[in-house]
Coordinates of C-alpha atoms and ligand atoms in Angstrom, one line a residue:
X108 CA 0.0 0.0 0.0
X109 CA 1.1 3.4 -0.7
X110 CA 1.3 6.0 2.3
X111 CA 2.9 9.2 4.1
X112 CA 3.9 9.5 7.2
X113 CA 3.8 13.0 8.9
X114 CA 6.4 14.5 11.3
X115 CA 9.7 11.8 11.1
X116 CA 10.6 12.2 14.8
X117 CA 11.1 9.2 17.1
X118 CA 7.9 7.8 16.1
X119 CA 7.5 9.0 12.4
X120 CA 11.0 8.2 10.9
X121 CA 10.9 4.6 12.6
X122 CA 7.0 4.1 11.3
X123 CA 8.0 5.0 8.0
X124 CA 11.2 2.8 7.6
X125 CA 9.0 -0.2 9.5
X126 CA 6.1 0.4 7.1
X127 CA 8.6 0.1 3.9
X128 CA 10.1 -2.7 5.7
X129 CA 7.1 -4.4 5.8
X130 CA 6.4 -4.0 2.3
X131 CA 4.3 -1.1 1.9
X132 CA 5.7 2.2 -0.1
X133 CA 6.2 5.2 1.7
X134 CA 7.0 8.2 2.1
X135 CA 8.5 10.7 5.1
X136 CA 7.2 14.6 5.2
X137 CA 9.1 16.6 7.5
X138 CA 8.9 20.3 7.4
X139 CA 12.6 20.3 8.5
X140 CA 14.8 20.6 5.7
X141 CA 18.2 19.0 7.5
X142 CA 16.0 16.0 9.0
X143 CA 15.0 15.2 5.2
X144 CA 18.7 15.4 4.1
X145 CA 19.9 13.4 6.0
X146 CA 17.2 10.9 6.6
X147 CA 17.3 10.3 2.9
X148 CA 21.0 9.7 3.2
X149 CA 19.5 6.5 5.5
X150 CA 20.3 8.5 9.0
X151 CA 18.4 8.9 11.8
X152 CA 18.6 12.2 12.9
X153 CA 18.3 10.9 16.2
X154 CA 20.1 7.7 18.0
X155 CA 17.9 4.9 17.2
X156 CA 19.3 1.1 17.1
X157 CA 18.9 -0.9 13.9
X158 CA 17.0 2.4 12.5
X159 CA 19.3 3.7 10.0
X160 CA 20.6 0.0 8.4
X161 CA 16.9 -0.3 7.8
X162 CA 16.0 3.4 6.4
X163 CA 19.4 2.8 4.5
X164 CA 18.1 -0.5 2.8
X165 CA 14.2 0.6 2.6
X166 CA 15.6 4.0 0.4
X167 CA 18.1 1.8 -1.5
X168 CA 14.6 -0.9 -2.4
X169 CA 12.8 2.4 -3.5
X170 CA 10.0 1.8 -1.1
X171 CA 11.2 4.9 1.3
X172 CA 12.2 8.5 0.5
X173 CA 11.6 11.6 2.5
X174 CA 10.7 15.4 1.4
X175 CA 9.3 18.3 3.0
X176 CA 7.1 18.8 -0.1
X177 CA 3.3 18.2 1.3
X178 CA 1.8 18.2 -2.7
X179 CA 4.3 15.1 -3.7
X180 CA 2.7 13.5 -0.5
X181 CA -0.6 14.4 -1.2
X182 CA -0.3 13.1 -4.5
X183 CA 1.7 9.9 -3.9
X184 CA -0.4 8.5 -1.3
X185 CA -4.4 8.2 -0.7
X186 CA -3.3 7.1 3.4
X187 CA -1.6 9.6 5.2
X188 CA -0.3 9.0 9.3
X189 CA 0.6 11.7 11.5
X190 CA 3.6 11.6 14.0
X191 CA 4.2 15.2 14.8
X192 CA 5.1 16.1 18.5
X193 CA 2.3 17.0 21.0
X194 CA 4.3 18.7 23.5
X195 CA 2.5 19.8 26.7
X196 CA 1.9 23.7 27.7
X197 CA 2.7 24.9 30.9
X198 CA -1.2 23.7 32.5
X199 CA -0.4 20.2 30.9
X200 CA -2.8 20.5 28.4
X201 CA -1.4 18.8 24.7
X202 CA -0.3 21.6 22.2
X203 CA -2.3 20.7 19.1
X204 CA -0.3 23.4 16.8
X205 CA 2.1 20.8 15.2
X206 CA -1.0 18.7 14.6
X207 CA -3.6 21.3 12.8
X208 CA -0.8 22.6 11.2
X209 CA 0.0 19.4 9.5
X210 CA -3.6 19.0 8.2
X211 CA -3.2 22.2 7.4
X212 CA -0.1 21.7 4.8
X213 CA -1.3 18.6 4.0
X214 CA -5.6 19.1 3.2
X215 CA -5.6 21.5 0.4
X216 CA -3.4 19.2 -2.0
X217 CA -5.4 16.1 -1.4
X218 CA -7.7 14.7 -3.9
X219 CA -10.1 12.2 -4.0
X220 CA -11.3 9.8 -1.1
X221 CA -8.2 9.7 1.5
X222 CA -7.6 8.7 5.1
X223 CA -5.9 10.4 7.7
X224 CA -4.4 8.4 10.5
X225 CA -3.4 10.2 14.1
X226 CA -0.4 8.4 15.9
X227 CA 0.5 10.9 18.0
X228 CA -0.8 11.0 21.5
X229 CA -3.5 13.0 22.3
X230 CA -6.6 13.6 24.3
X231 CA -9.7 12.0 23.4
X232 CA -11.8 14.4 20.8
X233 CA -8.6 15.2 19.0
X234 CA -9.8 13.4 16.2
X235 CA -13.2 14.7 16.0
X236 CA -11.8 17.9 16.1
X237 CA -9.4 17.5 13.5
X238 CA -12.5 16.0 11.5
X239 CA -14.4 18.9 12.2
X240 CA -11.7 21.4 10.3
X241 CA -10.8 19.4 7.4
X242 CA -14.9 19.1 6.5
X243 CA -14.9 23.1 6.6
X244 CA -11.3 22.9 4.3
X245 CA -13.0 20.8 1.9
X246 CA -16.0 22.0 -0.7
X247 CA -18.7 19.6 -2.2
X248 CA -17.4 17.3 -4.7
X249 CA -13.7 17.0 -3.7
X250 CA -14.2 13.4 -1.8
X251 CA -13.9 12.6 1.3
X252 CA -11.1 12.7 3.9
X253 CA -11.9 10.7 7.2
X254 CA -9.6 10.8 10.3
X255 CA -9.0 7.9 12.5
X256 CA -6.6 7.3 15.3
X257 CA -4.1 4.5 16.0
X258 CA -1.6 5.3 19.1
X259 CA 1.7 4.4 19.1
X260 CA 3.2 2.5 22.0
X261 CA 6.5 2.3 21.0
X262 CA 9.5 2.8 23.7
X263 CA 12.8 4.6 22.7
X264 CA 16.1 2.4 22.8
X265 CA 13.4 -0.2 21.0
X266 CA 11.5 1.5 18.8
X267 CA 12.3 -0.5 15.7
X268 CA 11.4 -3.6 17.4
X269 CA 8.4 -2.3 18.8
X270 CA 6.8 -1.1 15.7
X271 CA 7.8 -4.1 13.9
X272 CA 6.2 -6.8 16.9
X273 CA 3.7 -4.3 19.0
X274 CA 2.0 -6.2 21.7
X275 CA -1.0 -4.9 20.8
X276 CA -2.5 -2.4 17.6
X277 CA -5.5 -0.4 18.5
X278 CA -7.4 1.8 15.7
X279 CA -10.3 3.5 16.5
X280 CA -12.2 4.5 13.5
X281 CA -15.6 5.8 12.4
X282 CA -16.2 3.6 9.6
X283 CA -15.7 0.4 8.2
X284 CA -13.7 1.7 5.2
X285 CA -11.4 3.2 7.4
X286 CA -11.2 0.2 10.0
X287 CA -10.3 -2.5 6.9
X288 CA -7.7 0.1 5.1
X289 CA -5.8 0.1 8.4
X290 CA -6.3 -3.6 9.0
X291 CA -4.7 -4.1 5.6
X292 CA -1.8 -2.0 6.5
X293 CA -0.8 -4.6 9.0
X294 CA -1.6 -7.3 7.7
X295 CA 2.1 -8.3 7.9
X296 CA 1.8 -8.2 11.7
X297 CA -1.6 -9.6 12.5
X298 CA -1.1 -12.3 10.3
X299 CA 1.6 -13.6 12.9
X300 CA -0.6 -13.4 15.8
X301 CA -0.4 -9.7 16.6
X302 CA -3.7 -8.4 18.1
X303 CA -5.4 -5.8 16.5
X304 CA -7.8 -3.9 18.7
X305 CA -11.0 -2.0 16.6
X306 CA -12.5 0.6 19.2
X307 CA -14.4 4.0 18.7
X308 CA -12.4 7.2 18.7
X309 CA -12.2 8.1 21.7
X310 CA -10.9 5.0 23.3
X311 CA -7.8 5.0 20.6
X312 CA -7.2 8.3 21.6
X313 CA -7.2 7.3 25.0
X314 CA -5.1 4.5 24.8
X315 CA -1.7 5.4 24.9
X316 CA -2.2 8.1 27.5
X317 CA -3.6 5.6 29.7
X318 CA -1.2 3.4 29.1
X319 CA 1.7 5.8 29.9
X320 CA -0.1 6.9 33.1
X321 CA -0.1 3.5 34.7
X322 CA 3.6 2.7 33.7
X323 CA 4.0 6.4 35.6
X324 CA 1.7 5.6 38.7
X325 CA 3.5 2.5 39.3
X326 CA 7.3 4.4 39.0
X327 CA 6.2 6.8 41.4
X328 CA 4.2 4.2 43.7
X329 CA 7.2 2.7 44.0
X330 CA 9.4 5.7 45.0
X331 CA 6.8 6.3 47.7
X332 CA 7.5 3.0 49.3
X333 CA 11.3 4.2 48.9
X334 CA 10.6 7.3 51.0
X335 CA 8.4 4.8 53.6
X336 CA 12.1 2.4 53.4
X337 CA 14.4 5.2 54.1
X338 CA 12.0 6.3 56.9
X339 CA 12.3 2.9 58.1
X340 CA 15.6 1.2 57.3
X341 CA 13.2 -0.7 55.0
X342 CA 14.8 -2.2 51.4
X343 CA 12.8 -1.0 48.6
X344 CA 14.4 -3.2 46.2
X345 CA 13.5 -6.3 47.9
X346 CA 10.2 -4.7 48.2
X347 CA 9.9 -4.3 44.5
X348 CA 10.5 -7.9 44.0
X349 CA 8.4 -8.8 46.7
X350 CA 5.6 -6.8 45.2
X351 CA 6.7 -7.9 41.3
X352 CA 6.4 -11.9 42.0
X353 CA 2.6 -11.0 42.2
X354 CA 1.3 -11.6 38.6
X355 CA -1.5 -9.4 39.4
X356 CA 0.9 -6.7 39.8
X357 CA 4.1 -7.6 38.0
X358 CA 7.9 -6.4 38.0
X359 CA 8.2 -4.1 35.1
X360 CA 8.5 -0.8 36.5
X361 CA 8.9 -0.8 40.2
X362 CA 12.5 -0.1 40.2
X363 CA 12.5 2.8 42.4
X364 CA 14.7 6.1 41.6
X365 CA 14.7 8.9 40.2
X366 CA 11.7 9.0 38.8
X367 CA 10.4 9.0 34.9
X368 CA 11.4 11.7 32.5
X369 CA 11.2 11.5 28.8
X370 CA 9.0 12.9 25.8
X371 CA 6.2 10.9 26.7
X372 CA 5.6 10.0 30.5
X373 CA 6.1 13.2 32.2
X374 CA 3.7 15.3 29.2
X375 CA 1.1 12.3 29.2
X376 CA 0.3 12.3 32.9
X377 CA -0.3 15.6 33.0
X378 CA -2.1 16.0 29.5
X379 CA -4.3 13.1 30.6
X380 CA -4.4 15.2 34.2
X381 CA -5.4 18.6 32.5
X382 CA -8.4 16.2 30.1
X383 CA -10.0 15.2 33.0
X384 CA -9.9 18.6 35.3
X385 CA -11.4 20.4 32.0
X386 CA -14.2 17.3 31.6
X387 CA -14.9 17.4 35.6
X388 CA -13.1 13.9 36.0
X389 CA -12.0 15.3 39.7
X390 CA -10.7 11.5 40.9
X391 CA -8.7 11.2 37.5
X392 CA -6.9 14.7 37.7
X393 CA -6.3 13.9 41.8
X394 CA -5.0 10.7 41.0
X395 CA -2.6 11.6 38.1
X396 CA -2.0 14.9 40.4
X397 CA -0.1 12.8 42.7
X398 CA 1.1 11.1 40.3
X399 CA 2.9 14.0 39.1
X400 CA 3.5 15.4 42.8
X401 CA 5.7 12.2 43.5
X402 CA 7.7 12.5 40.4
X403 CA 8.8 16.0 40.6
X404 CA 9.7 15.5 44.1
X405 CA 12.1 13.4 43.1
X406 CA 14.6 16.2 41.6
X407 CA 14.1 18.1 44.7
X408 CA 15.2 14.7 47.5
X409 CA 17.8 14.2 44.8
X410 CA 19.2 17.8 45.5
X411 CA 18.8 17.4 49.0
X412 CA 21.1 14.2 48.9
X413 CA 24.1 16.6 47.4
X414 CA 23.6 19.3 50.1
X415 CA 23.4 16.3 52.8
X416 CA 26.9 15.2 51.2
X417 CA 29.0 18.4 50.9
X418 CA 29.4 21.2 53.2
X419 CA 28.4 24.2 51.3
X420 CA 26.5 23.8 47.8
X421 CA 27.7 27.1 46.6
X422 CA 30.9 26.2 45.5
X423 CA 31.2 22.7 45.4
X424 CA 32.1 20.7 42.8
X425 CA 29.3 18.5 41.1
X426 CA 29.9 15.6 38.6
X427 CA 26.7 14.2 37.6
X428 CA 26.8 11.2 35.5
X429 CA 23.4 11.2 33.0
X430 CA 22.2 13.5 31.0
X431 CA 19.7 11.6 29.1
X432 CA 16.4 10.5 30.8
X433 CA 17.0 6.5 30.9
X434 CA 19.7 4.7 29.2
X435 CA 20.1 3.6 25.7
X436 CA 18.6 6.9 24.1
X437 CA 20.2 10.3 23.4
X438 CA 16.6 12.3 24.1
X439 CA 17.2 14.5 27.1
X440 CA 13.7 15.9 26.9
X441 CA 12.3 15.8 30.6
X442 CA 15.5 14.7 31.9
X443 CA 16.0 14.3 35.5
X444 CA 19.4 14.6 35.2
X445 CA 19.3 17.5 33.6
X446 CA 16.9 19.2 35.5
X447 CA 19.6 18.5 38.7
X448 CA 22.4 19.7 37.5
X449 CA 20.7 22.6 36.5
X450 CA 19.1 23.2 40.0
X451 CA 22.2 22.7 41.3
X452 CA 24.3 24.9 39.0
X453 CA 21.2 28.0 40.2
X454 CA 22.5 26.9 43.9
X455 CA 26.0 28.0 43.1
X456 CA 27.6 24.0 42.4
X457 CA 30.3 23.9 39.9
X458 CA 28.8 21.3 37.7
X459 CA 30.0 18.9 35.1
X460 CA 28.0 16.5 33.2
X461 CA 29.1 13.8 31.3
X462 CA 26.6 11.3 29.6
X463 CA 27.8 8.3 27.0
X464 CA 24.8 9.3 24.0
X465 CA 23.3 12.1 25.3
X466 CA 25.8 15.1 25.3
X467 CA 25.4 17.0 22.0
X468 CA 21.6 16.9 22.9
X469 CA 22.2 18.4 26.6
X470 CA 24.5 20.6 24.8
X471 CA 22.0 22.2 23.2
X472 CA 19.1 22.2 25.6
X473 CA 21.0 23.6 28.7
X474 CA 24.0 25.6 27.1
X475 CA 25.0 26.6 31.1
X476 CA 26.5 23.6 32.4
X477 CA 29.8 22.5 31.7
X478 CA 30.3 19.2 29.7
X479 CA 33.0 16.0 29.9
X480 CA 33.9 13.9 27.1
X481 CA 34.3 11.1 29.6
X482 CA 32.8 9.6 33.1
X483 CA 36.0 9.8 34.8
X484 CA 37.4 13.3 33.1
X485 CA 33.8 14.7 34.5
X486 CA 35.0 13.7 38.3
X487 CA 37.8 15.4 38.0
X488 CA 38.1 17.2 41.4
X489 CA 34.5 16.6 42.5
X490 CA 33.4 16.8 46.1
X491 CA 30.4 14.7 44.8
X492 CA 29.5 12.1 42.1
X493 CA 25.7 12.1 41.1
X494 CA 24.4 9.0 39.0
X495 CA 21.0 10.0 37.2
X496 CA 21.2 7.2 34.7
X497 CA 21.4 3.9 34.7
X498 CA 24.1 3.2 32.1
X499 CA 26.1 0.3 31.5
X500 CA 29.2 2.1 31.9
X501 CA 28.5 3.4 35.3
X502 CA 27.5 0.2 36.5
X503 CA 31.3 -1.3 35.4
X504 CA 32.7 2.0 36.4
X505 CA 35.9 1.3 38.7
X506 CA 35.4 3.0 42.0
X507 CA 38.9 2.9 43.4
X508 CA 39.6 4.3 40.0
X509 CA 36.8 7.0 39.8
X510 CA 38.2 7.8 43.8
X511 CA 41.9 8.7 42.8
X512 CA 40.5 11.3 40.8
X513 CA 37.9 12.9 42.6
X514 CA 38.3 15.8 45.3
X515 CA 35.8 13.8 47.8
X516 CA 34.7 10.2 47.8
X517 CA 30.7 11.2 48.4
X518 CA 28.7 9.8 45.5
X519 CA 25.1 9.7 45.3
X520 CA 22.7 7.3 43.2
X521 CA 19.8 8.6 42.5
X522 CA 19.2 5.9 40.1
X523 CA 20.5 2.4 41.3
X524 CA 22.9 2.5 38.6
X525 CA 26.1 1.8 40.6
X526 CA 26.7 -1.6 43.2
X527 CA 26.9 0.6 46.5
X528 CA 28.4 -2.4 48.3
X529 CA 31.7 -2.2 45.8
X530 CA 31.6 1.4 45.6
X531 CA 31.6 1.4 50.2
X532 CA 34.2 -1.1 50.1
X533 CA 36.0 1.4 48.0
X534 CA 35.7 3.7 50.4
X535 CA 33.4 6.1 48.9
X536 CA 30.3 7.5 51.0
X537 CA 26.9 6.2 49.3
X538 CA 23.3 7.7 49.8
X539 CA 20.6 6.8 47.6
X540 CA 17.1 7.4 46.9
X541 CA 16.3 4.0 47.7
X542 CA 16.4 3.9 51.7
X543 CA 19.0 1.2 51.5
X544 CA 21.7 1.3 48.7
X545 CA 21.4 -1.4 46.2
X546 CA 23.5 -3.8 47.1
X547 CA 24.0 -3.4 50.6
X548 CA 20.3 -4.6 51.8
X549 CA 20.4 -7.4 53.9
X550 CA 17.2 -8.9 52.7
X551 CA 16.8 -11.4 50.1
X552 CA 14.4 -13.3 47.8
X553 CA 15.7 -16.8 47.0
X554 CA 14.8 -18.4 43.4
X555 CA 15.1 -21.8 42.4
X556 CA 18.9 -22.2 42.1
X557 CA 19.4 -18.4 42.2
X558 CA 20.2 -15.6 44.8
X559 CA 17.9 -12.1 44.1
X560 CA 19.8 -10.6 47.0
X561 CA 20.4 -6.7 46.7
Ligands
NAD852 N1 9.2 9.4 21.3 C1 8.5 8.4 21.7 O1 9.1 7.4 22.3 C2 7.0 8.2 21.4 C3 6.4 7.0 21.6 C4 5.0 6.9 21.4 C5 4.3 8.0 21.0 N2 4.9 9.2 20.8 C6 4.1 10.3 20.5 O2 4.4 10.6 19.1 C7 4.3 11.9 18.8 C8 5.6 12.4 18.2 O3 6.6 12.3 19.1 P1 8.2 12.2 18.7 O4 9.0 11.9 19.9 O5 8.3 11.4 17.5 O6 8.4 13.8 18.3 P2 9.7 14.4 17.6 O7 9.8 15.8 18.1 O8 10.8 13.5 17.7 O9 9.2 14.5 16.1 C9 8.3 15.4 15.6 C10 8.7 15.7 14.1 O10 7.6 16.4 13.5 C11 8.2 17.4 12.7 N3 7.2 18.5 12.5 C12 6.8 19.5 13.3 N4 5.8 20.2 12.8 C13 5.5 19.6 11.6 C14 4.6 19.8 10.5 N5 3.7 20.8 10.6 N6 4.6 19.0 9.5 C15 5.5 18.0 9.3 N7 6.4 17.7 10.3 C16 6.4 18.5 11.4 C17 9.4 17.9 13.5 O11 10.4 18.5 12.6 C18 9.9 16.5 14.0 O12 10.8 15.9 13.1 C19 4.0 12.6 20.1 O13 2.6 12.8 20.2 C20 4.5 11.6 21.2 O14 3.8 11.7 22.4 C21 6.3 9.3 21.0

């Protein structure tokens, strides 16, 4: 089938190089000139794994090319999805502008009977809306364009994968013409057992917000038991595992921290929070509230941990190793990491960041801080060491190494992504976010044949 894809961020340049992958011919409209270059070169203009080999061979097959030219879209393709950003505005509420303006390049040039498909997330009535505008764009006799909505669930670090084997599709749509054009579209995937799920609008719109609001309620339910453990010389991790061997509640996401950050979590909760305060939902909005509340506090008990481990903030030299919001990525957008050392920099620190993927991006979005090309060049002289991400390197980090360097062994993780156990026997001062430091807990789960102990 022959289709655009709209907006080739995270989610539109991988959809559109899995769609051509999967057979179907495609092609990428970006308003962004440089992302089109180089995407057509067979780059992401983002760190992606296993995206660009596949862009590369999709553009080399002829199935996949990229342009910022709406009319060749319009007249190329009779299916058009939408992936632009829906960042949040300061009440939490979605911004819609990258959205209607899209429809807006896009409308005008199309002829004929076409479909519109939303990806992006987005409160429900988005699509209605959107609906609503393109009928006053179009006059009699120039077909129809219907929109319909089909989140995206995919996570950064494995967004390839994702799109290629989603656990789940959902499309909401209005009409059976639109519901079996999108069932044909992927084909390739349900044919291999991947559930597709047909709901109305509303709940498709609803789906990925609701989906990124649980992952978030049970991230910061789990950093409140971490305050109730360092209260009470309680283990959260062996908590989280205690809690995770329940199948009714599961282990994914209970590792307590610092916290979720990212393009999608943080914005969701409180886009979903700001839907439901405007529709009267009071329980929702108090519920994702919290939600929220925990989260942020985070940055601040992070904080709090450097002041506890130097003598004067003001002064003091910070290394804090992360810069990206999780590992694997190089997206710094709502990155706790980030958002510490800049509160800490505002408190006077002398900070220097260092992150493995994510330092041109940090670069860019907070210009202040200083930068290190490398973990151990970024402790150079520091009276404390703050881990924000949980990177590989960090983890197999030497700390009798990292402490020759440093002016003061105090290091704290904010994100179990050191052993505190090694780094103690080291010598260094650990506090965490976590009550006890992973590794150091006393308590532990025992497997068949295996040790869980933290
Ligand atoms: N990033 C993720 O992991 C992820 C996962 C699932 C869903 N989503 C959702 O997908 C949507 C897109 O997120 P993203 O992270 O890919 O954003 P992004 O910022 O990475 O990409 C958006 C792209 O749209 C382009 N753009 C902006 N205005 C445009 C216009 N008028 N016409 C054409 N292109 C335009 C930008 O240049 C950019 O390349 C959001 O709603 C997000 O919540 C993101």
């Amino acid at each position: 089938m022959k289709m655009s894809v709209i907006g080739c961020g995270h989610l539109g340049a991988t959809h559109a190089a899995c769609m051509a992958a999967l057979g179907h011919e495609v092609i990428g409209v970006d308003i962004d000139e440089d992302k089109v270059t180089l995407l057509n070169s067979g780059k992401g203009w983002f760190h992606e794994p296993d995206l660009d080999p596949m862009l590369a061979d999709c553009i080399e097959r002829g199935r996949l090319r990229f342009t910022t030219d709406f009319t060749e879209a319009a007249g190329f393709a009779a299916v058009h999805f939408l992936g632009v950003a829906t960042p949040g505005y300061p009440d939490g509420s979605y911004d819609m502008s990258q959205l209607r303006a899209a429809v807006s390049s896009l409308v005008p040039h199309l002829r004929g009977d076409c479909l519109i498909i939303g990806k992006s997330t987005v409160s429900p009535g988005t699509a209605a809306g959107l609906q609503a505008m393109i009928d006053d764009m179009r006059g009699p006799g120039q077909g129809r364009v219907e929109v319909a909505w089909n989140p995206e669930f995919l996570r950064e670090g494995c967004a390839v994968a994702d799109t290629l084997r989603p656990d789940r599709i959902v499309v909401g749509a209005g009409s059976t013409a639109a519901a079996e054009t999108i069932r044909e579209i992927y084909r390739p995937q349900t044919d291999t057992g991947i559930p597709l799920l047909l709901t109305d609008l509303p709940t498709s719109e609803l789906a990925k917000g609701a989906a990124n609001a649980f992952l978030a309620t049970k991230i910061s339910f789990i950093n409140a038991m971490a305050d109730i453990c360092a209260a009470t010389g309680g283990d959260v991790s062996a908590l989280a595992l205690s809690l995770g061997l329940d199948p009714r509640i599961g282990k994914a996401f209970l590792r307590a921290g610092i916290g979720y950050g990212g393009a999608c979590l943080p914005k969701d909760v409180r886009g979903l929070g700001a839907f439901a305060l405007e529709i009267g939902a009071q329980n929702a909005a108090a519920l994702l509230g919290a939600v929220d509340a925990v989260n942020q506090a985070r940055i601040g008990q992070t904080v709090s941990l450097v002041e506890a481990s130097v003598a004067e903030v003001a002064g003091s030299r910070v290394a804090v190793w992360g810069a990206t919001f999780k590992a694997g990525t190089d997206d710094v957008r709502d990155s706790a990491g980030l958002l510490i050392a800049e509160q800490l920099r505002t408190l006077g620190a002398i900070v220097t960041v260092y992150d493995p993927m994510g330092g041109g991006n940090a670069l860019v979005a907070c210009p202040e801080l200083a930068y290190a090309d490398s973990a151990i060049s970024a402790a150079v002289a520091a009276d404390v060491l703050v881990v924000t991400a949980a990177w590989p390197e960090f983890a197999q980090a030497d700390a009798a190494e990292v402490g020759r360097v440093v002016g003061r062994k105090a290091v704290v993780d904010a994100c179990q992504g050191i052993d505190g156990a090694t780094w103690r026997e080291a010598g260094w001062r650990v506090s965490s976010l976590t009550g006890v430091p992973a590794g150091e807990a006393q308590s532990a789960v025992q497997g068949p044949g295996r040790s869980w102990a933290r």
